[in-house]
Amino acid sequence: MKNIIISDPTLRDGNHAVGHQLSVEQVKIYAKAANAANVPILEVGHGNGIGASSLQVGLAKESDIDLLEAAKSQLTTTKLGIHCIPGFATIERDLKLALDIGVDVYRIASHVTEADVTKKHISFVRERGKEVYGVLMMSHMAGIETLVSEALKMESYGAEGVVIMDSAGAYLPQDVKKRVTALRTALNGHVGFHGHNNLGMGVANSLVAAECGATILDGTARAFGAGAGNTQLEVLIAVLEKSGYSTGVDLYKILDAGDIAEEYLIDVIPSVKSTSIASGMAGVFSGFIRHIDRVSISYGVDPRDVLFRLGKRGVVAGQEDIIIEVAQEIAEQQGKTK
């Protein structure tokens, strides 16, 4: 039976869905449930990772240190993980803080064509003997040759594996098959897959990734995440078990964790809506949808038009300012004024 490592970013990616307003108490409640279910890795923090709380991408309700310490206090077997994007996070301010708190797993992320920026952060963590992975976000925006080249850079910096993110929920199973197969052939370490559900393919794409050699899969309780949400963790665990994979996660207790997340964390259960589908079709970061909905109302334009226009521009996470520019441009073309 093939083993799959489950990484659960419910308390990190889910923060996107609530404007980064998860509280210390909410973190404690879900962390306790995830630990009881024997989830291997639990990611915690601002939706864009440690050090990201800002006016540009959203101010968090709680500090990084408060969220991480709250989660750590509830974990006995589950490893505490962070998502770290160089540029938001620095080594001196953020990674050293995470080390002091006792974070176990470090996932250092960049846009899919910018792995170079992760070198110092990955090397720093690796030199301190911690578990570190590279993460390539918006991976659909690069061809397979580029994707493999960027992943190899991360491995050369010391990453023990590379996780590709379908940040826009744009992949179909054949896309996942080609990319994970290529990465599995090229890399020595783990290959991971992080799915989103914009086109309703989160679980299906994750299963294909496992079949093609991925050994790390991400999923969130009740699909808690931006837009249409992430790969739904409880379903993923059940499907993997039925397909003959071993995750070590207790099925009944992860089902309980999903119920707990719905009761204590989630305002609105993620579902596939028209803007989510447009996001997946356009290849636009799922985390933009809340901003796009708000700005589109303000300018009186169709959010689907904004999404497809952003897709043509090839915008990436961190370029939230362009949403207003595009909405204003469409409004002017349509003879509307704010």
JSON list of N, CA and C in Angstrom, two decimals, residues 188-223:
[
{"chain": "A", "resi": 188, "resn": "ASN", "atom": "N", "xyz": [14.47, 14.01, -6.95]},
{"chain": "A", "resi": 188, "resn": "ASN", "atom": "CA", "xyz": [14.82, 12.90, -6.06]},
{"chain": "A", "resi": 188, "resn": "ASN", "atom": "C", "xyz": [13.89, 12.83, -4.84]},
{"chain": "A", "resi": 189, "resn": "GLY", "atom": "N", "xyz": [13.40, 13.99, -4.41]},
{"chain": "A", "resi": 189, "resn": "GLY", "atom": "CA", "xyz": [12.58, 14.04, -3.21]},
{"chain": "A", "resi": 189, "resn": "GLY", "atom": "C", "xyz": [11.10, 13.92, -3.49]},
{"chain": "A", "resi": 190, "resn": "HIS", "atom": "N", "xyz": [10.31, 14.37, -2.51]},
{"chain": "A", "resi": 190, "resn": "HIS", "atom": "CA", "xyz": [8.85, 14.29, -2.64]},
{"chain": "A", "resi": 190, "resn": "HIS", "atom": "C", "xyz": [8.33, 15.21, -3.74]},
{"chain": "A", "resi": 191, "resn": "VAL", "atom": "N", "xyz": [7.23, 14.79, -4.33]},
{"chain": "A", "resi": 191, "resn": "VAL", "atom": "CA", "xyz": [6.43, 15.66, -5.21]},
{"chain": "A", "resi": 191, "resn": "VAL", "atom": "C", "xyz": [5.08, 15.81, -4.53]},
{"chain": "A", "resi": 192, "resn": "GLY", "atom": "N", "xyz": [4.60, 17.06, -4.44]},
{"chain": "A", "resi": 192, "resn": "GLY", "atom": "CA", "xyz": [3.32, 17.30, -3.79]},
{"chain": "A", "resi": 192, "resn": "GLY", "atom": "C", "xyz": [2.35, 18.04, -4.70]},
{"chain": "A", "resi": 193, "resn": "PHE", "atom": "N", "xyz": [1.06, 17.94, -4.36]},
{"chain": "A", "resi": 193, "resn": "PHE", "atom": "CA", "xyz": [0.03, 18.62, -5.15]},
{"chain": "A", "resi": 193, "resn": "PHE", "atom": "C", "xyz": [-0.97, 19.30, -4.22]},
{"chain": "A", "resi": 194, "resn": "HIS", "atom": "N", "xyz": [-1.28, 20.55, -4.53]},
{"chain": "A", "resi": 194, "resn": "HIS", "atom": "CA", "xyz": [-2.23, 21.36, -3.75]},
{"chain": "A", "resi": 194, "resn": "HIS", "atom": "C", "xyz": [-3.32, 21.81, -4.71]},
{"chain": "A", "resi": 195, "resn": "GLY", "atom": "N", "xyz": [-4.53, 21.28, -4.53]},
{"chain": "A", "resi": 195, "resn": "GLY", "atom": "CA", "xyz": [-5.59, 21.55, -5.49]},
{"chain": "A", "resi": 195, "resn": "GLY", "atom": "C", "xyz": [-6.61, 22.57, -5.00]},
{"chain": "A", "resi": 196, "resn": "HIS", "atom": "N", "xyz": [-7.24, 23.22, -5.96]},
{"chain": "A", "resi": 196, "resn": "HIS", "atom": "CA", "xyz": [-8.40, 24.07, -5.69]},
{"chain": "A", "resi": 196, "resn": "HIS", "atom": "C", "xyz": [-9.56, 23.61, -6.57]},
{"chain": "A", "resi": 197, "resn": "ASN", "atom": "N", "xyz": [-10.76, 23.99, -6.17]},
{"chain": "A", "resi": 197, "resn": "ASN", "atom": "CA", "xyz": [-11.95, 23.34, -6.71]},
{"chain": "A", "resi": 197, "resn": "ASN", "atom": "C", "xyz": [-12.76, 24.21, -7.67]},
{"chain": "A", "resi": 198, "resn": "ASN", "atom": "N", "xyz": [-12.12, 25.20, -8.28]},
{"chain": "A", "resi": 198, "resn": "ASN", "atom": "CA", "xyz": [-12.85, 26.14, -9.13]},
{"chain": "A", "resi": 198, "resn": "ASN", "atom": "C", "xyz": [-13.64, 25.45, -10.23]},
{"chain": "A", "resi": 199, "resn": "LEU", "atom": "N", "xyz": [-13.09, 24.41, -10.80]},
{"chain": "A", "resi": 199, "resn": "LEU", "atom": "CA", "xyz": [-13.77, 23.66, -11.87]},
{"chain": "A", "resi": 199, "resn": "LEU", "atom": "C", "xyz": [-14.29, 22.32, -11.34]},
{"chain": "A", "resi": 200, "resn": "GLY", "atom": "N", "xyz": [-14.39, 22.21, -10.02]},
{"chain": "A", "resi": 200, "resn": "GLY", "atom": "CA", "xyz": [-14.93, 20.98, -9.43]},
{"chain": "A", "resi": 200, "resn": "GLY", "atom": "C", "xyz": [-14.00, 19.79, -9.52]},
{"chain": "A", "resi": 201, "resn": "MET", "atom": "N", "xyz": [-12.68, 20.04, -9.70]},
{"chain": "A", "resi": 201, "resn": "MET", "atom": "CA", "xyz": [-11.74, 18.95, -9.96]},
{"chain": "A", "resi": 201, "resn": "MET", "atom": "C", "xyz": [-10.76, 18.70, -8.81]},
{"chain": "A", "resi": 202, "resn": "GLY", "atom": "N", "xyz": [-10.97, 19.31, -7.65]},
{"chain": "A", "resi": 202, "resn": "GLY", "atom": "CA", "xyz": [-9.98, 19.23, -6.58]},
{"chain": "A", "resi": 202, "resn": "GLY", "atom": "C", "xyz": [-9.61, 17.80, -6.19]},
{"chain": "A", "resi": 203, "resn": "VAL", "atom": "N", "xyz": [-10.60, 17.00, -5.84]},
{"chain": "A", "resi": 203, "resn": "VAL", "atom": "CA", "xyz": [-10.31, 15.63, -5.40]},
{"chain": "A", "resi": 203, "resn": "VAL", "atom": "C", "xyz": [-9.82, 14.78, -6.57]},
{"chain": "A", "resi": 204, "resn": "ALA", "atom": "N", "xyz": [-10.47, 14.91, -7.73]},
{"chain": "A", "resi": 204, "resn": "ALA", "atom": "CA", "xyz": [-10.07, 14.11, -8.90]},
{"chain": "A", "resi": 204, "resn": "ALA", "atom": "C", "xyz": [-8.62, 14.40, -9.29]},
{"chain": "A", "resi": 205, "resn": "ASN", "atom": "N", "xyz": [-8.26, 15.68, -9.31]},
{"chain": "A", "resi": 205, "resn": "ASN", "atom": "CA", "xyz": [-6.88, 16.04, -9.67]},
{"chain": "A", "resi": 205, "resn": "ASN", "atom": "C", "xyz": [-5.88, 15.52, -8.64]},
{"chain": "A", "resi": 206, "resn": "SER", "atom": "N", "xyz": [-6.27, 15.56, -7.36]},
{"chain": "A", "resi": 206, "resn": "SER", "atom": "CA", "xyz": [-5.36, 15.06, -6.31]},
{"chain": "A", "resi": 206, "resn": "SER", "atom": "C", "xyz": [-5.15, 13.56, -6.45]},
{"chain": "A", "resi": 207, "resn": "LEU", "atom": "N", "xyz": [-6.20, 12.83, -6.79]},
{"chain": "A", "resi": 207, "resn": "LEU", "atom": "CA", "xyz": [-6.06, 11.39, -6.97]},
{"chain": "A", "resi": 207, "resn": "LEU", "atom": "C", "xyz": [-5.15, 11.08, -8.16]},
{"chain": "A", "resi": 208, "resn": "VAL", "atom": "N", "xyz": [-5.29, 11.83, -9.23]},
{"chain": "A", "resi": 208, "resn": "VAL", "atom": "CA", "xyz": [-4.40, 11.65, -10.39]},
{"chain": "A", "resi": 208, "resn": "VAL", "atom": "C", "xyz": [-2.96, 11.93, -9.99]},
{"chain": "A", "resi": 209, "resn": "ALA", "atom": "N", "xyz": [-2.76, 12.98, -9.19]},
{"chain": "A", "resi": 209, "resn": "ALA", "atom": "CA", "xyz": [-1.40, 13.29, -8.73]},
{"chain": "A", "resi": 209, "resn": "ALA", "atom": "C", "xyz": [-0.81, 12.11, -7.98]},
{"chain": "A", "resi": 210, "resn": "ALA", "atom": "N", "xyz": [-1.61, 11.50, -7.10]},
{"chain": "A", "resi": 210, "resn": "ALA", "atom": "CA", "xyz": [-1.11, 10.33, -6.36]},
{"chain": "A", "resi": 210, "resn": "ALA", "atom": "C", "xyz": [-0.78, 9.18, -7.31]},
{"chain": "A", "resi": 211, "resn": "GLU", "atom": "N", "xyz": [-1.63, 8.96, -8.27]},
{"chain": "A", "resi": 211, "resn": "GLU", "atom": "CA", "xyz": [-1.40, 7.86, -9.23]},
{"chain": "A", "resi": 211, "resn": "GLU", "atom": "C", "xyz": [-0.14, 8.09, -10.05]},
{"chain": "A", "resi": 212, "resn": "CYS", "atom": "N", "xyz": [0.26, 9.35, -10.21]},
{"chain": "A", "resi": 212, "resn": "CYS", "atom": "CA", "xyz": [1.45, 9.67, -11.01]},
{"chain": "A", "resi": 212, "resn": "CYS", "atom": "C", "xyz": [2.70, 9.86, -10.16]},
{"chain": "A", "resi": 213, "resn": "GLY", "atom": "N", "xyz": [2.60, 9.59, -8.87]},
{"chain": "A", "resi": 213, "resn": "GLY", "atom": "CA", "xyz": [3.80, 9.59, -8.05]},
{"chain": "A", "resi": 213, "resn": "GLY", "atom": "C", "xyz": [3.89, 10.66, -6.99]},
{"chain": "A", "resi": 214, "resn": "ALA", "atom": "N", "xyz": [2.88, 11.51, -6.86]},
{"chain": "A", "resi": 214, "resn": "ALA", "atom": "CA", "xyz": [2.91, 12.50, -5.78]},
{"chain": "A", "resi": 214, "resn": "ALA", "atom": "C", "xyz": [2.79, 11.77, -4.44]},
{"chain": "A", "resi": 215, "resn": "THR", "atom": "N", "xyz": [3.55, 12.25, -3.45]},
{"chain": "A", "resi": 215, "resn": "THR", "atom": "CA", "xyz": [3.52, 11.61, -2.13]},
{"chain": "A", "resi": 215, "resn": "THR", "atom": "C", "xyz": [3.06, 12.58, -1.04]},
{"chain": "A", "resi": 216, "resn": "ILE", "atom": "N", "xyz": [2.80, 13.84, -1.42]},
{"chain": "A", "resi": 216, "resn": "ILE", "atom": "CA", "xyz": [2.23, 14.82, -0.50]},
{"chain": "A", "resi": 216, "resn": "ILE", "atom": "C", "xyz": [0.99, 15.40, -1.15]},
{"chain": "A", "resi": 217, "resn": "LEU", "atom": "N", "xyz": [-0.13, 15.37, -0.45]},
{"chain": "A", "resi": 217, "resn": "LEU", "atom": "CA", "xyz": [-1.37, 15.97, -0.96]},
{"chain": "A", "resi": 217, "resn": "LEU", "atom": "C", "xyz": [-1.94, 16.91, 0.09]},
{"chain": "A", "resi": 218, "resn": "ASP", "atom": "N", "xyz": [-2.45, 18.06, -0.38]},
{"chain": "A", "resi": 218, "resn": "ASP", "atom": "CA", "xyz": [-3.05, 19.05, 0.51]},
{"chain": "A", "resi": 218, "resn": "ASP", "atom": "C", "xyz": [-4.58, 18.98, 0.42]},
{"chain": "A", "resi": 219, "resn": "GLY", "atom": "N", "xyz": [-5.24, 19.27, 1.53]},
{"chain": "A", "resi": 219, "resn": "GLY", "atom": "CA", "xyz": [-6.69, 19.37, 1.54]},
{"chain": "A", "resi": 219, "resn": "GLY", "atom": "C", "xyz": [-7.14, 20.10, 2.77]},
{"chain": "A", "resi": 220, "resn": "THR", "atom": "N", "xyz": [-8.31, 20.78, 2.69]},
{"chain": "A", "resi": 220, "resn": "THR", "atom": "CA", "xyz": [-8.82, 21.52, 3.84]},
{"chain": "A", "resi": 220, "resn": "THR", "atom": "C", "xyz": [-10.20, 21.00, 4.23]},
{"chain": "A", "resi": 221, "resn": "ALA", "atom": "N", "xyz": [-10.50, 21.12, 5.51]},
{"chain": "A", "resi": 221, "resn": "ALA", "atom": "CA", "xyz": [-11.80, 20.69, 6.04]},
{"chain": "A", "resi": 221, "resn": "ALA", "atom": "C", "xyz": [-12.93, 21.46, 5.36]},
{"chain": "A", "resi": 222, "resn": "ARG", "atom": "N", "xyz": [-13.92, 20.72, 4.88]},
{"chain": "A", "resi": 222, "resn": "ARG", "atom": "CA", "xyz": [-15.07, 21.31, 4.17]},
{"chain": "A", "resi": 222, "resn": "ARG", "atom": "C", "xyz": [-14.62, 22.17, 2.99]},
{"chain": "A", "resi": 223, "resn": "ALA", "atom": "N", "xyz": [-13.39, 21.93, 2.49]},
{"chain": "A", "resi": 223, "resn": "ALA", "atom": "CA", "xyz": [-12.83, 22.70, 1.37]},
{"chain": "A", "resi": 223, "resn": "ALA", "atom": "C", "xyz": [-12.61, 24.17, 1.74]}
]
